[in-house]
Coordinates of C-alpha atoms in Angstrom, one line a residue:
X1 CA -15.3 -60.4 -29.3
X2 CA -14.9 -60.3 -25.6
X3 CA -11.9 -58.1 -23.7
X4 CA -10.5 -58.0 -20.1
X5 CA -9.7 -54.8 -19.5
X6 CA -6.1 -56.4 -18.6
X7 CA -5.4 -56.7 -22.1
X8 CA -6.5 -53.9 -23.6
X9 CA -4.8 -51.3 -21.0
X10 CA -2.2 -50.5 -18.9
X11 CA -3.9 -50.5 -15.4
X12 CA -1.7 -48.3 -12.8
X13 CA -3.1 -48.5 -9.0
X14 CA -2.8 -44.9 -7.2
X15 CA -0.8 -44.9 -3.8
X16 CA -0.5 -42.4 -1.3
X17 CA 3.1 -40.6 -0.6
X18 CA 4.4 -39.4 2.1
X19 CA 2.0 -36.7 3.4
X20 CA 5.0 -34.6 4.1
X21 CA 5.0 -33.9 0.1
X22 CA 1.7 -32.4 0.2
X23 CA 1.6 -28.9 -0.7
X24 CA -0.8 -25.6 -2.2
X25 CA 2.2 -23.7 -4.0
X26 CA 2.2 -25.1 -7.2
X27 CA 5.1 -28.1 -6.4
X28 CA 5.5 -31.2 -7.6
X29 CA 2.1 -32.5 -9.6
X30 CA -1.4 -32.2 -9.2
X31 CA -2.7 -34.8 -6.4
X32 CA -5.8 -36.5 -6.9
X33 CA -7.1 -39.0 -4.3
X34 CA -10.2 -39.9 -5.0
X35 CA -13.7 -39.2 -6.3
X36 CA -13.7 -36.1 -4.4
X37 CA -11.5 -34.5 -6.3
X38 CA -13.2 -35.5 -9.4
X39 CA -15.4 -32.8 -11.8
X40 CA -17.8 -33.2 -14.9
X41 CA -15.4 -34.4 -16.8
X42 CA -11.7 -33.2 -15.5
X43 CA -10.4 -33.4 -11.9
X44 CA -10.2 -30.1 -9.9
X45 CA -6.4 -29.4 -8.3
X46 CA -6.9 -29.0 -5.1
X47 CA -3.5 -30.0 -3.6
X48 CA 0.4 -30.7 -5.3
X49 CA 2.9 -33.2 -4.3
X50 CA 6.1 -32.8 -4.4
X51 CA 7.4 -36.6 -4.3
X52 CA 4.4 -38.9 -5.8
X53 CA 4.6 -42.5 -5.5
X54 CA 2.2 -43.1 -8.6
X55 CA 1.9 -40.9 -12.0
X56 CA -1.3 -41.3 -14.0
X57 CA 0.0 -40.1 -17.6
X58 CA -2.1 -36.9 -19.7
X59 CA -5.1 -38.5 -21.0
X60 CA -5.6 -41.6 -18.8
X61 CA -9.1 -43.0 -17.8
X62 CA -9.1 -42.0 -13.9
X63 CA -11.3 -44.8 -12.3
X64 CA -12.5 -44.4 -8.2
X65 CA -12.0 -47.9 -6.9
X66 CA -12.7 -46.9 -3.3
X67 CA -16.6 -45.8 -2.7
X68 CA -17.9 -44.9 -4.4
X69 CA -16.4 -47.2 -6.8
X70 CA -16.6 -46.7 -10.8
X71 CA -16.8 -42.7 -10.6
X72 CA -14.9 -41.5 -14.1
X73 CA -12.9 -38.6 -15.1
X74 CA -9.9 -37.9 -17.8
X75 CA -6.4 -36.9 -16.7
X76 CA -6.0 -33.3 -18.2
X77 CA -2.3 -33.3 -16.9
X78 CA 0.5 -35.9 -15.5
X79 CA -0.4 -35.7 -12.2
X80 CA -0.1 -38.2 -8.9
X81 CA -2.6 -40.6 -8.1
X82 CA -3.7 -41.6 -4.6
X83 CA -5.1 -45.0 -3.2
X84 CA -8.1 -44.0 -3.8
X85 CA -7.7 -44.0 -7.9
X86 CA -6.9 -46.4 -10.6
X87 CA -5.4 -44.6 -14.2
X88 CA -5.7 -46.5 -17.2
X89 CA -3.7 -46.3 -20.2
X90 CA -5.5 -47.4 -23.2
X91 CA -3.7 -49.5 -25.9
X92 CA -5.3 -47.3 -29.0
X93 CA -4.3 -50.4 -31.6
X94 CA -7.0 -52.5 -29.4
X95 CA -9.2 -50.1 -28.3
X96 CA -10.9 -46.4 -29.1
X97 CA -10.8 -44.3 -25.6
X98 CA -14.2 -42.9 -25.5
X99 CA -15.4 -46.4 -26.3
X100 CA -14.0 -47.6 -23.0
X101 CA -15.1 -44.7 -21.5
X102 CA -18.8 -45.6 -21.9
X103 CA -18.2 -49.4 -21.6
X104 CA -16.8 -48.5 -17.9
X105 CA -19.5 -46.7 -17.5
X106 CA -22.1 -49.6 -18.0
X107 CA -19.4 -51.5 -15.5
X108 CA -20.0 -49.5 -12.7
X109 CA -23.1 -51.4 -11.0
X110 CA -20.8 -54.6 -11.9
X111 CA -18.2 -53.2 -9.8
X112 CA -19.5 -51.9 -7.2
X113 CA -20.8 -55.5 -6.6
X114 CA -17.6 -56.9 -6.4
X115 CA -15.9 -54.3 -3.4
X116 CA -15.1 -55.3 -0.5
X117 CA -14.1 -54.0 3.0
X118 CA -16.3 -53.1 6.1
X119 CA -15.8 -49.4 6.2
X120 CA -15.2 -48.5 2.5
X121 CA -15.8 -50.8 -0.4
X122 CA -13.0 -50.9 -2.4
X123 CA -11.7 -53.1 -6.0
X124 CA -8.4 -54.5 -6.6
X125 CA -6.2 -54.5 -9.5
X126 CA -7.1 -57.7 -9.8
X127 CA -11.2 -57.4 -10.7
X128 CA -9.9 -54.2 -12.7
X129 CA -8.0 -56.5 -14.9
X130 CA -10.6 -59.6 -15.1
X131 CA -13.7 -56.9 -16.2
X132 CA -15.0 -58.1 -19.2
X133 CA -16.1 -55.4 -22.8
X134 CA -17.5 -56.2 -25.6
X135 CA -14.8 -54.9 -27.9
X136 CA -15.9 -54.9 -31.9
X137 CA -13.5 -53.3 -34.8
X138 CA -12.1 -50.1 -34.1
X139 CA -14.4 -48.5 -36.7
X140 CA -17.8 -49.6 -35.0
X141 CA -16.3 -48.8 -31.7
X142 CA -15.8 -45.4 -32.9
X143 CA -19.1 -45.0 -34.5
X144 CA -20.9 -46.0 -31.1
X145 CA -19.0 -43.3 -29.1
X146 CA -20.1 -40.9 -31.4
X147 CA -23.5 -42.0 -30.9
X148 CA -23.7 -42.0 -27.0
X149 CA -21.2 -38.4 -26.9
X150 CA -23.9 -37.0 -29.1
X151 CA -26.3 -38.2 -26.9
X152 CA -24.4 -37.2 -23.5
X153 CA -24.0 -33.8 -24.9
X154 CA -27.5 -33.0 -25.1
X155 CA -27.9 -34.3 -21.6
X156 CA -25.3 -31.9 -20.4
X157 CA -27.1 -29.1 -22.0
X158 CA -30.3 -30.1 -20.5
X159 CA -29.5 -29.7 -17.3
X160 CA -27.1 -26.6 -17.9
X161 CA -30.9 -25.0 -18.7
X162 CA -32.0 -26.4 -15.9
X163 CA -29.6 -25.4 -13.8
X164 CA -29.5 -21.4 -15.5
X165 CA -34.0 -21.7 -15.2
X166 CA -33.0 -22.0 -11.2
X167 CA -30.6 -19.4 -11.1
X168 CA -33.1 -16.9 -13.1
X169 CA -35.8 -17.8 -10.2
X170 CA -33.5 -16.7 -7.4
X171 CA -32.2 -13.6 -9.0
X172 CA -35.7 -12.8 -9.7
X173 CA -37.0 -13.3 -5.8
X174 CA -33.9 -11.7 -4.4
X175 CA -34.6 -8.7 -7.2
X176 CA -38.3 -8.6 -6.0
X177 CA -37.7 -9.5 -2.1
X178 CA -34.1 -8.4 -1.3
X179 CA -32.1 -10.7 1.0
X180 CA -34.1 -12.5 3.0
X181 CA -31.6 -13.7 5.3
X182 CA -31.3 -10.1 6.2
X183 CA -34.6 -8.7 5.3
X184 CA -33.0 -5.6 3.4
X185 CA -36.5 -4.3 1.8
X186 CA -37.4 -4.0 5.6
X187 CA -40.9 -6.4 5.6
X188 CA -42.9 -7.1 8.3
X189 CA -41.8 -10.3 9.8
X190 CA -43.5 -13.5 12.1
X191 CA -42.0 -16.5 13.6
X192 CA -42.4 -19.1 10.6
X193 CA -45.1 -21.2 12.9
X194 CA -47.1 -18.0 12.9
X195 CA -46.8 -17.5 8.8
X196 CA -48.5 -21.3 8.8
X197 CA -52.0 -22.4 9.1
X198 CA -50.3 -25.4 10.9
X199 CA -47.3 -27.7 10.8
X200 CA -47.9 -31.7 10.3
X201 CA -45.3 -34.0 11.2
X202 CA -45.0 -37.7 9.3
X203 CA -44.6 -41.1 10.4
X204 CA -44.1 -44.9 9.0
X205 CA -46.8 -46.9 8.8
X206 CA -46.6 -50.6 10.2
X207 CA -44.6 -52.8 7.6
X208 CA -46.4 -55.8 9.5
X209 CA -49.5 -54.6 7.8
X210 CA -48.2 -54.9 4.0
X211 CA -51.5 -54.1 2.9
X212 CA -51.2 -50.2 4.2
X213 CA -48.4 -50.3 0.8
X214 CA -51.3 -51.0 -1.5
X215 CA -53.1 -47.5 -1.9
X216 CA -53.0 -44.9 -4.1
X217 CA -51.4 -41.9 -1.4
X218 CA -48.2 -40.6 -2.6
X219 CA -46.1 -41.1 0.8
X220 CA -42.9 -38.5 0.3
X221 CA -39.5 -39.5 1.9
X222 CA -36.4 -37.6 1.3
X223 CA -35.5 -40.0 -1.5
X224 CA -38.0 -38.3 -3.3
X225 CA -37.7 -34.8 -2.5
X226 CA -35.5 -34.2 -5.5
X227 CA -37.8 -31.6 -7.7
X228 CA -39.6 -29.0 -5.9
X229 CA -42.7 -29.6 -7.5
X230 CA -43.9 -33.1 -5.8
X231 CA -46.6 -35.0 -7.9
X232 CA -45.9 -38.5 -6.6
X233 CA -43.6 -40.3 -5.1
X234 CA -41.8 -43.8 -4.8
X235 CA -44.0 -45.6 -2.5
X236 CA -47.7 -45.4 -2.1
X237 CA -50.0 -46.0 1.5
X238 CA -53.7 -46.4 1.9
X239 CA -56.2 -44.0 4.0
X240 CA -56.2 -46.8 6.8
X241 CA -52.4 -46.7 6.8
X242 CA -52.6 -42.8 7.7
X243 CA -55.5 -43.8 10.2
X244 CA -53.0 -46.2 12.5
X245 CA -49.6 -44.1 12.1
X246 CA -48.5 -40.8 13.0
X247 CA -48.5 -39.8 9.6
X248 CA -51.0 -37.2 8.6
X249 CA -52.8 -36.8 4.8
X250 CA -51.2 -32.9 3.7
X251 CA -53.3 -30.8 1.8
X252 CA -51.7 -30.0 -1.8
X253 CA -50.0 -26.8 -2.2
X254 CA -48.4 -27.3 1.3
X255 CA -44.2 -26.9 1.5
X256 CA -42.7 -30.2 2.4
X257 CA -39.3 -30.0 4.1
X258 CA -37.0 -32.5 5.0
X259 CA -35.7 -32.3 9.0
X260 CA -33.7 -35.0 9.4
X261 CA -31.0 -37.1 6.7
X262 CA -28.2 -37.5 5.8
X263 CA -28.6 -35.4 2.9
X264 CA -28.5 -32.2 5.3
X265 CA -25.1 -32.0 5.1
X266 CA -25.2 -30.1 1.4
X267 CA -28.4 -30.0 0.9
X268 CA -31.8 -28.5 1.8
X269 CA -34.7 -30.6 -0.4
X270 CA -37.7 -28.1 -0.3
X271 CA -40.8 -28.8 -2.3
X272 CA -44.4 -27.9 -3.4
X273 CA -47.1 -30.9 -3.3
X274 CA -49.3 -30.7 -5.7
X275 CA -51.5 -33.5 -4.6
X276 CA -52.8 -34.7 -1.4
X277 CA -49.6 -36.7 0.2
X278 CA -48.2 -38.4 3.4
X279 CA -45.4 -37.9 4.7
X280 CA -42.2 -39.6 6.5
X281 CA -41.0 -39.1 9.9
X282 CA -37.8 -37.4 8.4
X283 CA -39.8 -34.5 7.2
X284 CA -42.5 -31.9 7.7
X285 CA -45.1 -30.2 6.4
X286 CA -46.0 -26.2 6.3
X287 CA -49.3 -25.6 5.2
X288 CA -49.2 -21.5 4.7
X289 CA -52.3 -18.9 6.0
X290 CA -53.3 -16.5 4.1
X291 CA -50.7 -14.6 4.5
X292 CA -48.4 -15.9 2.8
X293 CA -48.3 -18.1 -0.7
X294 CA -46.6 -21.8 -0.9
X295 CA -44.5 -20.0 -3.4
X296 CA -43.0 -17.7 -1.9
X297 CA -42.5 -19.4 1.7
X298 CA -40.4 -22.3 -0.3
X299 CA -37.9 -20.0 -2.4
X300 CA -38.2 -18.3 0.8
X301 CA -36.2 -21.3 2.7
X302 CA -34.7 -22.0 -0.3
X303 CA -33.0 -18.6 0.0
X304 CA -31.6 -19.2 3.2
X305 CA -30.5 -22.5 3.0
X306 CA -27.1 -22.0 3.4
X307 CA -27.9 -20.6 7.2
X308 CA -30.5 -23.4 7.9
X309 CA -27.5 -25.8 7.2
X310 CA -25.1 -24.2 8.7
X311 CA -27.1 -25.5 12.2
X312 CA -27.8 -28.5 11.2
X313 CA -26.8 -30.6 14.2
X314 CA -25.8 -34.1 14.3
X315 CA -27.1 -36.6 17.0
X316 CA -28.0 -40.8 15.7
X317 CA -28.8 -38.5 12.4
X318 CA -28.1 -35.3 10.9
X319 CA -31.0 -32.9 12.0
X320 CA -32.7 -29.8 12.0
X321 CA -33.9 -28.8 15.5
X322 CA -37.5 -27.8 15.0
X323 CA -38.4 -26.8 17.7
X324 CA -35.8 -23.7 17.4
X325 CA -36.6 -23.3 13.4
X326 CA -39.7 -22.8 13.9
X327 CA -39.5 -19.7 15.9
X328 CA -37.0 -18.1 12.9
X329 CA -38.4 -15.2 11.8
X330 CA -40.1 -15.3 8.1
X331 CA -40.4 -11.9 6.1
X332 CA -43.6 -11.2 4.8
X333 CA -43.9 -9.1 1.7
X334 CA -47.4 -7.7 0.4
X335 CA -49.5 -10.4 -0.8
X336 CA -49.9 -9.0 -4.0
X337 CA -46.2 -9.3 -4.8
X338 CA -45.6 -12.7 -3.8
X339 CA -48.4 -13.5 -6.5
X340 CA -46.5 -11.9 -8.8
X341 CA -43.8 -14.2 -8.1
X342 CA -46.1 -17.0 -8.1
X343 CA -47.1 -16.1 -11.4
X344 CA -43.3 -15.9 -12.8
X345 CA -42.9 -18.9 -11.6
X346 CA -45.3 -20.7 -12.6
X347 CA -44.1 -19.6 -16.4
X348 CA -40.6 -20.6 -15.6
X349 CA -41.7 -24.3 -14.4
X350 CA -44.0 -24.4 -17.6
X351 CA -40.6 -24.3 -19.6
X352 CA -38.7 -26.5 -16.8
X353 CA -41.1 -28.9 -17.5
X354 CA -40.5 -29.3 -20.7
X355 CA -36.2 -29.2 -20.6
X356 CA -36.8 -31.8 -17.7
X357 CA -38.7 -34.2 -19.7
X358 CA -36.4 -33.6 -22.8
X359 CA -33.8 -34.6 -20.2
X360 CA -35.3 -37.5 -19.2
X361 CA -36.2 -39.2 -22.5
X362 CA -32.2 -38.4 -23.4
X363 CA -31.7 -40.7 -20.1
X364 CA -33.8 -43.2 -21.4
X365 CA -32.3 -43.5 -25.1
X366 CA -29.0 -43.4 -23.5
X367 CA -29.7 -46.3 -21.5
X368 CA -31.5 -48.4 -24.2
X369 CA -27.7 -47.6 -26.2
X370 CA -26.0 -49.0 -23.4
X371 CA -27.9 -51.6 -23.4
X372 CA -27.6 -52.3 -26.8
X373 CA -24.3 -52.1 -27.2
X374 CA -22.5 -53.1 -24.2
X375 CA -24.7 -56.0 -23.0
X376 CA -28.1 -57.5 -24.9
X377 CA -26.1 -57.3 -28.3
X378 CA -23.0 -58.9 -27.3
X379 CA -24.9 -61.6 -25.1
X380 CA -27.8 -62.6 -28.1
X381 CA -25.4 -61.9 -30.8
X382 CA -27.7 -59.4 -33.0
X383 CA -26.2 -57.8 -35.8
X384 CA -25.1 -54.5 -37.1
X385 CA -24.6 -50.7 -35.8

């Protein structure tokens, strides 16, 4: 069986009050407006209102319909819903909740196809109401969230690991190095173009040649700068390509930076190669002297990448101007104890490694579930949970 999501909730569009009504001191309800408000799994408070125009009830599926469209959290609270928010009410005779919670989440690329509007896509009421579930007895449906919450659960976890493994590697080079942003162990220090055996910049090879997009070169963008250990990358450029473009061929164990994205503005992707790569004109390459290991020179930036940000300037894209960075001063512990950190590392990725790829085959059977269950099964009309 087939559902619009019409008949099987109550959909309530958000709308913005007066702005007069906004408030920090507890009045009125919670105000949510959008996806930027939203959390894991529960919507932060960030702001009350004292006269809302719309009430999502305790409970409700919260649903962005502005971009990005199809984010998801629950209502923990009644609370007021902005423009930027849809709450659905679930009728629980038709429906299990945390069924619909994963159906919508299969609807998400669906949606997001149907916005409209030349600043900021945005859905209707309308396409809310018209989106199509598979909707089985109440029984299956519950027996299929339990699957994919099993399965979401040890996602979470996964990454909790991963996130705890990055926090031990920080704690660990501040405990060994001090603070590097203010060099409190008292190092030597050299300009960070002077801590490098040299600096290689990237470049785009000529799409007018498609054949330089047939080698076997790894060339690294920002898009996929999102480990710090790089061992390939999305798109792959021959030895001619690297010939006739700016680009340059980096040795491995250099530290790839991005310089210039969009991305800047929360973030500062830092990474190890690990094999011979090119690069993109949004990024650089350090390749350290023997002064200094990759190692420590990444955590290094990595360390500080709250001040790197924080001068991030913004021109036809948001940028790091080189020219100045490169004259920061670097610290430069004995060489000896930035092996040690090498080594300690190296454990702790050994482990990473293996949480990451646990993660990933989670991703995987999660998808092949979805899959399953919200679209092949229902469109081929296989049998059975």
């Amino acid at each position: 069986m087939i559902a619009r999501l019409g008949d099987i909730c109550k959909i309530n569009m958000g709308q913005s009050p007066d702005s007069s009504s906004y408030n920090d001191k507890n009045d009125g309800l919670p105000f949510f407006q959008g996806n930027a408000d939203f959390g894991e799994l529960y919507p932060t408070v960030r702001v009350w209102c004292s006269q809302p125009s719309k009430v999502a009830n305790k409970n409700d599926i919260l649903i962005s319909v502005r971009a990005p469209i199809g984010a998801l959290n629950i209502a923990d609270c009644e609370c007021c819903i902005g423009r930027g928010i849809a709450a659905l009410t679930v009728d629980e005779n038709a429906c299990f909740q945390k069924y619909l919670w994963h159906a919508l989440h299969s609807k998400v690329d669906e949606l997001n196809s149907k916005g409209t509007g030349s600043t900021f896509k945005a859905i209707n009421k309308r396409i809310l109401e018209e989106t199509e579930i598979p909707l089985p007895p109440l029984d299956e449906q519950r027996k299929i969230a339990a699957v994919l919450d099993k399965i979401s659960d040890l996602t979470a976890k996964r990454r909790r690991q991963l996130d705890k493994l990055d926090e031990l590697v920080k704690s660990r080079f501040v405990e060994m190095f001090g603070d590097p942003l203010f060099n409190t162990k008292g190092w030597a220090q050299v300009a960070i173009k002077d801590a490098c055996a040299s600096i290689l910049g990237g470049g785009t090879p000529s799409k007018s040649n498609p054949e330089y997009f047939t080698g076997t070169i790894p060339w690294v963008s920002p898009k996929d700068m999102k480990t710090s250990i790089i061992g390939d990358s999305i798109d792959h450029i021959t030895e001619d390509a690297i010939a006739n473009s700016t680009t340059n061929l980096v040795p491995q164990n250099s530290v790839l930076m991005v310089v210039r994205s969009g991305i800047l503005k929360h973030a500062l992707p830092v990474a190890i190669n690990k094999v011979p790569v090119a690069i993109n004109q949004d990024m650089k390459a350090f390749i350290p002297n023997d002064r200094i290991t990759a190692e420590y020179f990444m955590y290094y930036l990595k360390s500080i990448e709250q001040d790197i940000l924080g001068n991030v300037r913004c021109v036809t894209a948001d940028n790091i101007d080189f020219k100045a960075f490169q004259t920061r001063q670097i610290s430069l512990p004995p060489l000896k104890l930035q092996q040690q950190f090498t080594s300690f590392l190296t454990c702790s990725n050994t482990f990473r490694f293996l949480v990451y790829n646990s993660l990933k085959k989670l991703e995987l059977l999660k998808y092949a579930v979805v899959q399953k269950y919200f679209e092949t099964r229902w469109s081929c009309g296989t049998e059975g949970f």
